[in-house]
mmCIF file of C-alpha atoms and ligand atoms in Angstrom:
data_model
loop_
_atom_site.group_PDB
_atom_site.id
_atom_site.type_symbol
_atom_site.label_atom_id
_atom_site.label_comp_id
_atom_site.label_asym_id
_atom_site.label_seq_id
_atom_site.Cartn_x
_atom_site.Cartn_y
_atom_site.Cartn_z
ATOM 1 C CA MET A 1 88.707 56.388 93.063
ATOM 2 C CA ARG A 2 89.945 58.708 90.403
ATOM 3 C CA ASN A 3 93.846 58.758 89.854
ATOM 4 C CA TYR A 4 95.760 62.051 89.133
ATOM 5 C CA ASP A 5 99.346 62.905 88.420
ATOM 6 C CA ALA A 6 99.103 65.703 90.907
ATOM 7 C CA ILE A 7 96.428 66.898 93.319
ATOM 8 C CA ILE A 8 96.595 70.665 94.168
ATOM 9 C CA ILE A 9 94.817 71.537 97.534
ATOM 10 C CA GLY A 10 93.299 75.119 97.262
ATOM 11 C CA ALA A 11 92.375 77.068 94.114
ATOM 12 C CA GLY A 12 93.716 80.653 94.997
ATOM 13 C CA ILE A 13 96.037 82.301 92.519
ATOM 14 C CA ILE A 14 98.889 79.984 93.731
ATOM 15 C CA GLY A 15 96.986 76.638 93.239
ATOM 16 C CA LEU A 16 95.449 77.814 89.952
ATOM 17 C CA SER A 17 98.726 79.223 88.319
ATOM 18 C CA LEU A 18 100.473 75.864 89.493
ATOM 19 C CA ALA A 19 97.698 73.689 87.966
ATOM 20 C CA ILE A 20 98.157 75.443 84.626
ATOM 21 C CA GLU A 21 101.879 75.163 84.765
ATOM 22 C CA LEU A 22 101.684 71.086 85.588
ATOM 23 C CA ASN A 23 99.018 70.826 82.841
ATOM 24 C CA LYS A 24 101.486 72.434 80.298
ATOM 25 C CA LEU A 25 104.076 69.764 81.309
ATOM 26 C CA GLY A 26 101.395 67.188 80.497
ATOM 27 C CA LEU A 27 100.325 66.203 84.090
ATOM 28 C CA LYS A 28 96.712 65.222 84.822
ATOM 29 C CA VAL A 29 95.795 67.805 87.654
ATOM 30 C CA LEU A 30 92.886 67.785 90.124
ATOM 31 C CA LEU A 31 92.361 70.951 92.182
ATOM 32 C CA VAL A 32 90.412 70.614 95.141
ATOM 33 C CA GLU A 33 88.849 73.703 96.875
ATOM 34 C CA LYS A 34 86.953 73.853 100.187
ATOM 35 C CA GLY A 35 84.715 76.803 99.007
ATOM 36 C CA GLU A 36 84.683 78.657 95.708
ATOM 37 C CA SER A 37 87.781 78.934 93.618
ATOM 38 C CA GLY A 38 89.572 82.218 93.991
ATOM 39 C CA ARG A 39 87.580 83.770 96.628
ATOM 40 C CA GLU A 40 89.794 83.973 99.692
ATOM 41 C CA SER A 41 92.938 86.179 99.912
ATOM 42 C CA SER A 42 93.519 86.130 96.046
ATOM 43 C CA TRP A 43 90.058 87.699 95.727
ATOM 44 C CA ALA A 44 90.653 90.328 98.599
ATOM 45 C CA ALA A 45 94.090 91.673 97.309
ATOM 46 C CA GLY A 46 95.083 94.994 96.016
ATOM 47 C CA GLY A 47 97.279 93.541 93.244
ATOM 48 C CA MET A 48 100.348 95.833 93.695
ATOM 49 C CA LEU A 49 103.415 94.065 92.004
ATOM 50 C CA CYS A 50 105.953 95.481 94.289
ATOM 51 C CA ASP A 51 109.539 94.283 94.094
ATOM 52 C CA PHE A 52 111.165 97.404 95.419
ATOM 53 C CA PRO A 53 114.230 96.742 97.681
ATOM 54 C CA LEU A 54 113.171 99.176 100.361
ATOM 55 C CA GLU A 55 109.873 97.054 100.895
ATOM 56 C CA THR A 56 110.901 93.555 99.818
ATOM 57 C CA LEU A 57 112.637 91.345 102.441
ATOM 58 C CA PRO A 58 116.169 90.675 101.026
ATOM 59 C CA PRO A 59 115.721 86.699 100.836
ATOM 60 C CA LEU A 60 112.781 87.518 98.706
ATOM 61 C CA GLN A 61 114.163 89.873 96.330
ATOM 62 C CA GLU A 62 115.503 87.641 93.544
ATOM 63 C CA LEU A 63 112.019 85.666 93.601
ATOM 64 C CA ALA A 64 110.142 88.977 93.727
ATOM 65 C CA SER A 65 112.169 90.627 90.799
ATOM 66 C CA ALA A 66 111.860 87.608 88.739
ATOM 67 C CA SER A 67 108.050 87.302 89.224
ATOM 68 C CA ALA A 68 107.574 90.997 88.384
ATOM 69 C CA ALA A 69 109.369 90.602 85.092
ATOM 70 C CA MET A 70 107.078 87.609 84.124
ATOM 71 C CA TYR A 71 103.964 89.560 84.670
ATOM 72 C CA PRO A 72 103.081 90.778 80.999
ATOM 73 C CA GLU A 73 103.718 87.433 79.703
ATOM 74 C CA PHE A 74 101.603 85.678 82.428
ATOM 75 C CA VAL A 75 98.826 87.961 81.961
ATOM 76 C CA HIS A 76 98.932 87.856 78.152
ATOM 77 C CA GLU A 77 98.728 84.037 78.235
ATOM 78 C CA LEU A 78 95.670 84.028 80.777
ATOM 79 C CA GLN A 79 93.905 86.558 78.634
ATOM 80 C CA ASP A 80 94.662 84.497 75.543
ATOM 81 C CA GLU A 81 93.503 81.294 77.042
ATOM 82 C CA SER A 82 90.456 82.630 78.922
ATOM 83 C CA GLY A 83 89.115 85.204 76.574
ATOM 84 C CA LEU A 84 88.824 87.591 79.589
ATOM 85 C CA LYS A 85 90.369 91.047 79.991
ATOM 86 C CA ILE A 86 92.886 91.509 82.889
ATOM 87 C CA ASP A 87 93.284 95.028 84.009
ATOM 88 C CA LEU A 88 97.225 95.215 84.228
ATOM 89 C CA ARG A 89 98.418 98.905 84.719
ATOM 90 C CA SER A 90 101.964 100.219 84.105
ATOM 91 C CA GLN A 91 101.596 103.740 85.300
ATOM 92 C CA GLY A 92 103.917 103.195 88.200
ATOM 93 C CA THR A 93 103.892 103.963 91.752
ATOM 94 C CA LEU A 94 104.485 107.090 93.988
ATOM 95 C CA LEU A 95 105.899 105.926 97.140
ATOM 96 C CA PHE A 96 106.117 108.270 100.060
ATOM 97 C CA VAL A 97 108.980 107.304 102.532
ATOM 98 C CA ASP A 98 110.564 108.961 105.478
ATOM 99 C CA PRO A 99 113.744 110.454 104.005
ATOM 100 C CA ASN A 100 115.656 109.716 107.204
ATOM 101 C CA HIS A 101 114.994 106.087 106.613
ATOM 102 C CA GLU A 102 118.494 104.500 106.662
ATOM 103 C CA ALA A 103 118.027 102.382 103.612
ATOM 104 C CA PHE A 104 116.629 105.231 101.698
ATOM 105 C CA ARG A 105 119.564 107.483 102.330
ATOM 106 C CA ASN A 106 122.084 104.633 101.687
ATOM 107 C CA GLU A 107 120.709 102.836 98.717
ATOM 108 C CA CYS A 108 118.204 104.835 97.015
ATOM 109 C CA GLN A 109 119.202 105.806 93.543
ATOM 110 C CA LEU A 110 115.744 106.335 92.106
ATOM 111 C CA PRO A 111 114.045 109.462 90.736
ATOM 112 C CA SER A 112 112.803 111.454 93.689
ATOM 113 C CA PHE A 113 110.621 114.512 93.670
ATOM 114 C CA SER A 114 112.529 117.472 95.321
ATOM 115 C CA THR A 115 109.731 119.902 94.811
ATOM 116 C CA ALA A 116 106.059 119.696 95.399
ATOM 117 C CA GLU A 117 105.550 121.174 91.695
ATOM 118 C CA SER A 118 107.407 118.269 90.102
ATOM 119 C CA LEU A 119 105.035 115.901 91.849
ATOM 120 C CA ALA A 120 101.863 117.858 91.315
ATOM 121 C CA SER A 121 102.563 117.798 87.654
ATOM 122 C CA LEU A 122 102.513 113.882 87.766
ATOM 123 C CA GLU A 123 99.508 113.418 90.164
ATOM 124 C CA PRO A 124 97.799 116.888 90.586
ATOM 125 C CA ALA A 125 94.939 115.519 92.807
ATOM 126 C CA LEU A 126 97.479 114.770 95.614
ATOM 127 C CA ARG A 127 97.403 117.184 98.563
ATOM 128 C CA LEU A 128 101.194 118.006 99.146
ATOM 129 C CA SER A 129 101.251 120.474 102.061
ATOM 130 C CA ASN A 130 99.516 121.324 105.471
ATOM 131 C CA GLY A 131 99.827 117.788 106.612
ATOM 132 C CA GLY A 132 99.343 116.165 103.250
ATOM 133 C CA ALA A 133 101.531 113.429 101.672
ATOM 134 C CA GLY A 134 104.440 115.719 100.732
ATOM 135 C CA ALA A 135 104.772 117.319 104.140
ATOM 136 C CA LYS A 136 107.456 115.267 105.880
ATOM 137 C CA LEU A 137 108.059 112.500 103.403
ATOM 138 C CA SER A 138 110.067 112.127 100.238
ATOM 139 C CA ALA A 139 108.423 110.871 97.054
ATOM 140 C CA LEU A 140 109.861 108.282 94.749
ATOM 141 C CA TYR A 141 108.688 107.177 91.565
ATOM 142 C CA LEU A 142 108.777 103.375 90.963
ATOM 143 C CA LYS A 143 108.306 101.616 87.733
ATOM 144 C CA GLU A 144 106.299 98.622 89.158
ATOM 145 C CA ARG A 145 102.977 97.466 87.696
ATOM 146 C CA CYS A 146 99.654 96.543 89.345
ATOM 147 C CA VAL A 147 96.978 94.061 88.314
ATOM 148 C CA ASP A 148 93.232 93.541 89.371
ATOM 149 C CA PRO A 149 93.463 90.151 91.244
ATOM 150 C CA ARG A 150 89.720 89.532 90.512
ATOM 151 C CA ASP A 151 90.302 89.749 86.883
ATOM 152 C CA LEU A 152 93.581 87.563 87.357
ATOM 153 C CA THR A 153 91.868 84.803 89.204
ATOM 154 C CA ALA A 154 88.703 84.840 87.004
ATOM 155 C CA ALA A 155 90.960 84.239 83.891
ATOM 156 C CA ALA A 156 92.984 81.764 85.871
ATOM 157 C CA ILE A 157 89.886 79.720 86.604
ATOM 158 C CA ALA A 158 88.637 80.061 83.012
ATOM 159 C CA ALA A 159 92.003 78.868 81.574
ATOM 160 C CA THR A 160 92.141 75.798 83.978
ATOM 161 C CA ARG A 161 88.707 74.957 82.697
ATOM 162 C CA HIS A 162 89.807 75.528 78.998
ATOM 163 C CA ARG A 163 92.635 73.162 79.519
ATOM 164 C CA GLY A 164 90.384 70.359 80.989
ATOM 165 C CA ILE A 165 91.824 70.616 84.425
ATOM 166 C CA ASP A 166 89.463 68.812 87.089
ATOM 167 C CA PHE A 167 88.099 70.631 89.985
ATOM 168 C CA SER A 168 86.373 69.591 93.073
ATOM 169 C CA SER A 169 84.751 72.569 94.566
ATOM 170 C CA GLY A 170 83.061 72.911 97.887
ATOM 171 C CA ASP A 171 85.217 69.877 98.911
ATOM 172 C CA HIS A 172 87.314 70.384 102.021
ATOM 173 C CA VAL A 173 90.502 68.391 102.176
ATOM 174 C CA LEU A 174 90.894 66.720 105.505
ATOM 175 C CA ALA A 175 94.270 65.099 105.201
ATOM 176 C CA VAL A 176 96.928 64.071 102.858
ATOM 177 C CA GLU A 177 96.787 60.191 102.522
ATOM 178 C CA ILE A 178 100.205 58.644 103.401
ATOM 179 C CA THR A 179 101.066 54.994 102.201
ATOM 180 C CA ASP A 180 104.409 53.440 102.928
ATOM 181 C CA GLY A 181 105.724 56.749 103.954
ATOM 182 C CA LYS A 182 104.652 58.469 100.649
ATOM 183 C CA ALA A 183 101.922 60.908 99.808
ATOM 184 C CA THR A 184 99.387 58.875 97.727
ATOM 185 C CA GLY A 185 96.229 61.166 97.599
ATOM 186 C CA VAL A 186 93.834 63.342 99.768
ATOM 187 C CA ARG A 187 90.936 62.515 101.946
ATOM 188 C CA THR A 188 88.344 65.005 101.592
ATOM 189 C CA LYS A 189 84.770 65.523 103.368
ATOM 190 C CA LYS A 190 83.027 64.029 100.330
ATOM 191 C CA THR A 191 85.601 61.345 98.988
ATOM 192 C CA ASP A 192 89.058 60.115 98.417
ATOM 193 C CA PHE A 193 91.370 60.993 95.432
ATOM 194 C CA SER A 194 94.554 59.437 94.714
ATOM 195 C CA ALA A 195 97.647 60.812 92.932
ATOM 196 C CA LYS A 196 101.457 60.406 92.650
ATOM 197 C CA MET A 197 101.895 63.909 94.141
ATOM 198 C CA VAL A 198 99.928 66.369 96.358
ATOM 199 C CA VAL A 199 100.805 69.878 96.749
ATOM 200 C CA ASN A 200 99.411 72.157 99.682
ATOM 201 C CA CYS A 201 98.444 75.588 98.312
ATOM 202 C CA ALA A 202 95.744 76.181 101.073
ATOM 203 C CA GLY A 203 97.070 79.697 101.849
ATOM 204 C CA ALA A 204 96.317 80.789 105.461
ATOM 205 C CA TRP A 205 94.674 77.202 106.111
ATOM 206 C CA ALA A 206 97.846 75.366 104.954
ATOM 207 C CA GLY A 207 98.698 74.532 108.566
ATOM 208 C CA GLN A 208 95.511 72.817 109.260
ATOM 209 C CA ILE A 209 95.970 69.857 106.925
ATOM 210 C CA GLY A 210 97.883 66.822 108.253
ATOM 211 C CA PRO A 211 100.576 65.359 108.221
ATOM 212 C CA HIS A 212 102.733 68.561 108.458
ATOM 213 C CA ALA A 213 101.485 71.555 110.600
ATOM 214 C CA PHE A 214 102.933 74.301 108.434
ATOM 215 C CA PRO A 215 103.168 77.456 110.658
ATOM 216 C CA THR A 216 100.808 79.550 108.534
ATOM 217 C CA ARG A 217 98.580 81.951 110.136
ATOM 218 C CA PRO A 218 95.867 84.595 108.745
ATOM 219 C CA VAL A 219 96.668 88.112 108.727
ATOM 220 C CA LYS A 220 93.620 90.050 108.209
ATOM 221 C CA GLY A 221 93.479 92.806 105.818
ATOM 222 C CA GLN A 222 90.433 95.243 105.517
ATOM 223 C CA MET A 223 90.104 97.583 102.686
ATOM 224 C CA LEU A 224 87.314 99.468 100.521
ATOM 225 C CA CYS A 225 86.667 100.315 97.185
ATOM 226 C CA VAL A 226 85.299 103.690 95.969
ATOM 227 C CA ILE A 227 84.468 105.054 92.393
ATOM 228 C CA MET A 228 86.631 108.176 91.709
ATOM 229 C CA PRO A 229 84.590 111.426 90.715
ATOM 230 C CA GLU A 230 86.725 111.528 87.693
ATOM 231 C CA LYS A 231 88.071 108.101 85.869
ATOM 232 C CA GLU A 232 91.614 109.321 86.020
ATOM 233 C CA LEU A 233 91.742 111.527 89.212
ATOM 234 C CA VAL A 234 94.490 109.406 90.396
ATOM 235 C CA ARG A 235 96.599 107.391 87.802
ATOM 236 C CA HIS A 236 99.467 105.979 89.860
ATOM 237 C CA VAL A 237 99.503 103.727 92.733
ATOM 238 C CA VAL A 238 100.303 106.019 95.821
ATOM 239 C CA ARG A 239 101.754 104.307 98.878
ATOM 240 C CA THR A 240 102.297 106.175 102.265
ATOM 241 C CA PRO A 241 103.213 104.589 105.604
ATOM 242 C CA ASP A 242 99.465 105.005 106.605
ATOM 243 C CA VAL A 243 97.447 103.991 103.509
ATOM 244 C CA TYR A 244 97.679 102.979 99.868
ATOM 245 C CA LEU A 245 95.575 104.062 96.683
ATOM 246 C CA ILE A 246 95.176 101.596 93.838
ATOM 247 C CA PRO A 247 93.335 103.122 90.863
ATOM 248 C CA ARG A 248 91.723 100.754 88.315
ATOM 249 C CA SER A 249 91.225 101.564 84.524
ATOM 250 C CA ASP A 250 87.531 101.568 85.082
ATOM 251 C CA GLY A 251 87.690 104.497 87.483
ATOM 252 C CA ARG A 252 87.328 102.377 90.672
ATOM 253 C CA MET A 253 89.982 102.993 93.390
ATOM 254 C CA LEU A 254 90.871 100.560 96.259
ATOM 255 C CA ILE A 255 91.988 102.126 99.506
ATOM 256 C CA GLY A 256 93.885 99.764 101.751
ATOM 257 C CA ALA A 257 94.831 98.129 104.027
ATOM 258 C CA THR A 258 94.992 96.825 107.692
ATOM 259 C CA ALA A 259 97.319 94.170 108.800
ATOM 260 C CA GLU A 260 95.675 92.510 111.830
ATOM 261 C CA GLU A 261 96.166 89.455 113.861
ATOM 262 C CA ALA A 262 92.601 88.412 114.374
ATOM 263 C CA GLY A 263 92.393 84.758 113.549
ATOM 264 C CA PHE A 264 90.123 83.616 110.630
ATOM 265 C CA ASP A 265 87.704 86.594 111.218
ATOM 266 C CA LYS A 266 86.810 88.397 108.035
ATOM 267 C CA GLN A 267 84.191 90.796 109.260
ATOM 268 C CA THR A 268 84.907 94.547 108.390
ATOM 269 C CA VAL A 269 84.740 97.117 110.971
ATOM 270 C CA PRO A 270 82.910 100.319 110.081
ATOM 271 C CA GLU A 271 85.358 102.639 112.235
ATOM 272 C CA THR A 272 88.437 101.019 110.485
ATOM 273 C CA ILE A 273 87.030 101.456 106.960
ATOM 274 C CA GLN A 274 86.261 105.118 107.881
ATOM 275 C CA GLN A 275 89.924 105.528 109.168
ATOM 276 C CA LEU A 276 91.315 104.062 105.706
ATOM 277 C CA ARG A 277 88.808 106.368 104.007
ATOM 278 C CA GLN A 278 89.994 109.366 106.052
ATOM 279 C CA ALA A 279 93.552 108.661 105.354
ATOM 280 C CA ALA A 280 92.795 108.577 101.661
ATOM 281 C CA LEU A 281 90.813 111.980 101.862
ATOM 282 C CA ASP A 282 94.040 113.497 103.731
ATOM 283 C CA LEU A 283 96.078 112.558 100.506
ATOM 284 C CA VAL A 284 93.435 113.350 97.961
ATOM 285 C CA PRO A 285 90.786 115.671 99.123
ATOM 286 C CA LYS A 286 88.666 115.375 95.960
ATOM 287 C CA LEU A 287 87.946 111.712 97.004
ATOM 288 C CA ALA A 288 85.193 113.344 99.170
ATOM 289 C CA GLU A 289 83.210 113.309 96.081
ATOM 290 C CA ALA A 290 83.926 109.637 95.446
ATOM 291 C CA ARG A 291 80.869 107.102 95.680
ATOM 292 C CA PHE A 292 81.444 104.285 98.180
ATOM 293 C CA LEU A 293 81.258 100.890 96.325
ATOM 294 C CA ASP A 294 82.258 97.974 98.804
ATOM 295 C CA ALA A 295 84.441 97.034 101.672
ATOM 296 C CA TRP A 296 85.827 93.666 102.545
ATOM 297 C CA ALA A 297 88.532 91.735 104.423
ATOM 298 C CA GLY A 298 90.800 88.937 103.472
ATOM 299 C CA LEU A 299 93.288 86.604 105.099
ATOM 300 C CA ARG A 300 96.879 86.861 103.996
ATOM 301 C CA PRO A 301 98.806 83.664 104.503
ATOM 302 C CA GLY A 302 101.506 84.713 107.004
ATOM 303 C CA THR A 303 104.531 82.765 108.361
ATOM 304 C CA PRO A 304 106.795 83.415 111.401
ATOM 305 C CA ASP A 305 109.774 84.739 109.173
ATOM 306 C CA ARG A 306 107.239 86.568 106.621
ATOM 307 C CA LEU A 307 108.567 84.424 103.848
ATOM 308 C CA PRO A 308 106.676 81.790 101.823
ATOM 309 C CA ILE A 309 107.116 77.946 102.211
ATOM 310 C CA LEU A 310 108.038 76.431 98.797
ATOM 311 C CA GLY A 311 109.254 73.050 97.702
ATOM 312 C CA ALA A 312 109.235 69.319 98.691
ATOM 313 C CA THR A 313 108.403 68.282 102.212
ATOM 314 C CA GLU A 314 110.101 65.431 104.212
ATOM 315 C CA THR A 315 107.186 63.216 102.926
ATOM 316 C CA PRO A 316 108.091 62.054 99.432
ATOM 317 C CA GLY A 317 105.402 63.116 96.963
ATOM 318 C CA TYR A 318 104.097 65.943 99.354
ATOM 319 C CA PHE A 319 104.854 69.435 98.345
ATOM 320 C CA VAL A 320 103.993 72.903 99.541
ATOM 321 C CA ALA A 321 103.582 76.354 98.104
ATOM 322 C CA THR A 322 102.050 78.647 100.660
ATOM 323 C CA GLY A 323 102.766 81.712 103.101
ATOM 324 C CA HIS A 324 103.158 84.230 100.418
ATOM 325 C CA PHE A 325 101.700 86.820 102.968
ATOM 326 C CA ARG A 326 101.500 90.194 101.242
ATOM 327 C CA ASP A 327 103.009 89.277 97.978
ATOM 328 C CA GLY A 328 100.996 86.140 96.578
ATOM 329 C CA ILE A 329 99.547 87.892 93.584
ATOM 330 C CA LEU A 330 103.185 89.287 92.549
ATOM 331 C CA LEU A 331 104.735 85.769 93.347
ATOM 332 C CA ALA A 332 102.106 83.552 91.406
ATOM 333 C CA PRO A 333 104.053 83.285 88.090
ATOM 334 C CA ILE A 334 107.304 82.534 89.572
ATOM 335 C CA THR A 335 105.843 80.206 92.363
ATOM 336 C CA ALA A 336 104.087 78.222 89.610
ATOM 337 C CA LYS A 337 107.319 77.933 87.459
ATOM 338 C CA VAL A 338 109.547 76.816 90.304
ATOM 339 C CA MET A 339 107.212 74.499 91.797
ATOM 340 C CA ALA A 340 106.336 72.668 88.537
ATOM 341 C CA GLU A 341 110.133 72.554 88.052
ATOM 342 C CA ILE A 342 110.613 71.007 91.413
ATOM 343 C CA MET A 343 107.676 68.617 91.086
ATOM 344 C CA THR A 344 108.942 67.149 87.805
ATOM 345 C CA GLY A 345 112.398 66.597 89.032
ATOM 346 C CA LYS A 346 114.077 69.607 87.368
ATOM 347 C CA HIS A 347 116.554 71.871 88.728
ATOM 348 C CA PRO A 348 114.529 74.992 90.053
ATOM 349 C CA SER A 349 115.457 78.217 87.833
ATOM 350 C CA VAL A 350 115.474 80.283 90.939
ATOM 351 C CA ASP A 351 117.059 78.985 94.135
ATOM 352 C CA VAL A 352 114.199 78.565 96.759
ATOM 353 C CA SER A 353 116.214 76.610 99.319
ATOM 354 C CA ASN A 354 115.507 79.684 101.832
ATOM 355 C CA PHE A 355 111.880 78.893 101.692
ATOM 356 C CA SER A 356 111.896 75.137 102.286
ATOM 357 C CA ALA A 357 109.397 73.790 104.869
ATOM 358 C CA GLY A 358 112.423 72.342 106.627
ATOM 359 C CA ARG A 359 113.412 75.594 108.154
ATOM 360 C CA PHE A 360 110.512 75.084 110.628
ATOM 361 C CA ALA A 361 110.295 72.035 112.691
ATOM 362 C CA VAL A 362 107.030 70.522 111.113
HETATM 363 C C1 LIG B 1 93.863 93.195 101.838
HETATM 364 C C2 LIG B 1 94.879 92.380 101.024
HETATM 365 C C3 LIG B 1 95.721 93.103 100.265
HETATM 366 C C4 LIG B 1 96.618 92.268 99.566
HETATM 367 N N1 LIG B 1 97.458 93.022 98.596
HETATM 368 C C5 LIG B 1 98.292 92.273 97.808
HETATM 369 C C6 LIG B 1 99.031 93.016 96.747
HETATM 370 O O1 LIG B 1 98.726 94.219 96.461
HETATM 371 N N2 LIG B 1 99.995 92.365 96.129
HETATM 372 C C7 LIG B 1 100.088 91.046 96.307
HETATM 373 O O2 LIG B 1 101.039 90.511 95.677
HETATM 374 N N3 LIG B 1 99.390 90.316 97.387
HETATM 375 C C8 LIG B 1 98.562 91.006 98.051
HETATM 376 N N4 LIG B 1 97.995 90.331 99.065
HETATM 377 C C9 LIG B 1 98.411 88.872 99.446
HETATM 378 C C10 LIG B 1 97.622 87.810 98.455
HETATM 379 O O3 LIG B 1 96.378 88.125 98.336
HETATM 380 C C11 LIG B 1 98.045 86.513 99.076
HETATM 381 O O4 LIG B 1 99.256 86.299 99.307
HETATM 382 C C12 LIG B 1 97.727 85.304 97.851
HETATM 383 O O5 LIG B 1 96.303 85.701 97.363
HETATM 384 C C13 LIG B 1 97.719 84.156 98.365
HETATM 385 O O6 LIG B 1 97.208 83.301 97.357
HETATM 386 P P1 LIG B 1 96.890 81.756 97.910
HETATM 387 O O7 LIG B 1 96.373 80.985 96.594
HETATM 388 O O8 LIG B 1 97.980 81.049 98.614
HETATM 389 O O9 LIG B 1 95.757 81.923 98.843
HETATM 390 P P2 LIG B 1 94.197 82.059 98.776
HETATM 391 O O10 LIG B 1 93.806 83.043 97.701
HETATM 392 O O11 LIG B 1 93.637 82.359 100.142
HETATM 393 O O12 LIG B 1 93.881 80.575 98.368
HETATM 394 C C14 LIG B 1 93.848 79.366 99.130
HETATM 395 C C15 LIG B 1 92.585 78.483 98.935
HETATM 396 O O13 LIG B 1 92.848 77.285 99.438
HETATM 397 C C16 LIG B 1 91.535 76.984 100.010
HETATM 398 N N5 LIG B 1 91.667 75.873 101.061
HETATM 399 C C17 LIG B 1 92.135 76.100 102.169
HETATM 400 N N6 LIG B 1 92.026 75.018 102.933
HETATM 401 C C18 LIG B 1 91.624 74.149 102.264
HETATM 402 C C19 LIG B 1 91.168 72.713 102.417
HETATM 403 N N7 LIG B 1 91.467 72.204 103.645
HETATM 404 N N8 LIG B 1 90.663 71.945 101.465
HETATM 405 C C20 LIG B 1 90.524 72.699 100.133
HETATM 406 N N9 LIG B 1 90.714 73.947 99.995
HETATM 407 C C21 LIG B 1 91.384 74.653 100.972
HETATM 408 C C22 LIG B 1 90.859 78.277 100.348
HETATM 409 O O14 LIG B 1 89.483 78.144 100.323
HETATM 410 C C23 LIG B 1 91.347 79.147 99.196
HETATM 411 O O15 LIG B 1 90.402 79.180 98.006
HETATM 412 C C24 LIG B 1 96.938 90.984 99.663
HETATM 413 C C25 LIG B 1 96.200 90.256 100.599
HETATM 414 C C26 LIG B 1 95.094 90.866 101.329
HETATM 415 C C27 LIG B 1 94.258 90.129 102.221
#
């Protein structure tokens, strides 16, 4: 049986980022992945790096803003180590909100667009009247970035390999091994691995691995991707209460997304995809000329209070980093940093006590 300092269960963006961080600190790390690395929620995501207070739960704000600030460096390092290009865009977001929203009225100091003309000068393809985006909603400009999560995970996988981090792929972890009350490794479908520490980064599946039944559940998101008729037809991320549009630098556009309680089902439903497409057309009529590329569904790791589960568990040597719900791409750099600090006995640079597994009786 091979020995490791740390075994990470799940090679999504959270597990991959943490593996790199622990490796930087000199730990010998093994990633165990039941399927293909980076092919679950992290592959399905849109990649908006949203830390805007109106849309971020207050307990998550500090973590979200810290992570958003880390992104340029995070991407730069991954590109450097992997030799792969990551599409990180800084054009910003146009957020359409109900102007009667209390939080908007009380707190919002951001630049907003009082006239359709000022908005049209920024994003000419948007339909701003007759029921379009501008009809009842106010538009805000947010300086947030967005990233292509598939580029990101591909680069993270390449960087982990470059660093000599071990993988056991296609290997399902059945349980965390406990000896004398401490975590000592994992039992998989293929074999056993031993380690001083084990960390559960299994996303929506995290609750299925004993001994602790973390209350994670899958929240299904369907979305589609089209090729814009002109590469820069839309430059900003556009978010309305019904739909969001995420342009990529190569001319693709993602249109998303549903949030459904559908268990572990990842099928797309043609009618649902058509509804999303129609909502996008209502916003940007020229998308009628866009070519359909693909549609998919992914499973966000949800928790009862919509907050992640981060830190040590009550079993010494066993840690957890999951439940990132809609924000796991955004939260990957800070999660990796804080978890590596906790696992190596340092004081975490951001307080994560709100996110402890202990808030649930598991
Ligand atoms: C449609 C959609 C849109 C999204 N948009 C955004 C967005 O714009 N911005 C943002 O920040 N976030 C977004 N998210 C959320 C984001 O994708 C997730 O929060 C994030 O990917 C979670 O990463 P993870 O590594 O925890 O999970 P995952 O990527 O799901 O990885 C978990 C891994 O664990 C593995 N695993 C599970 N059980 C076992 C086991 N027993 N043994 C071994 N391996 C196991 C799985 O196979 C998987 O590879 C979106 C999600 C969806 C579905």
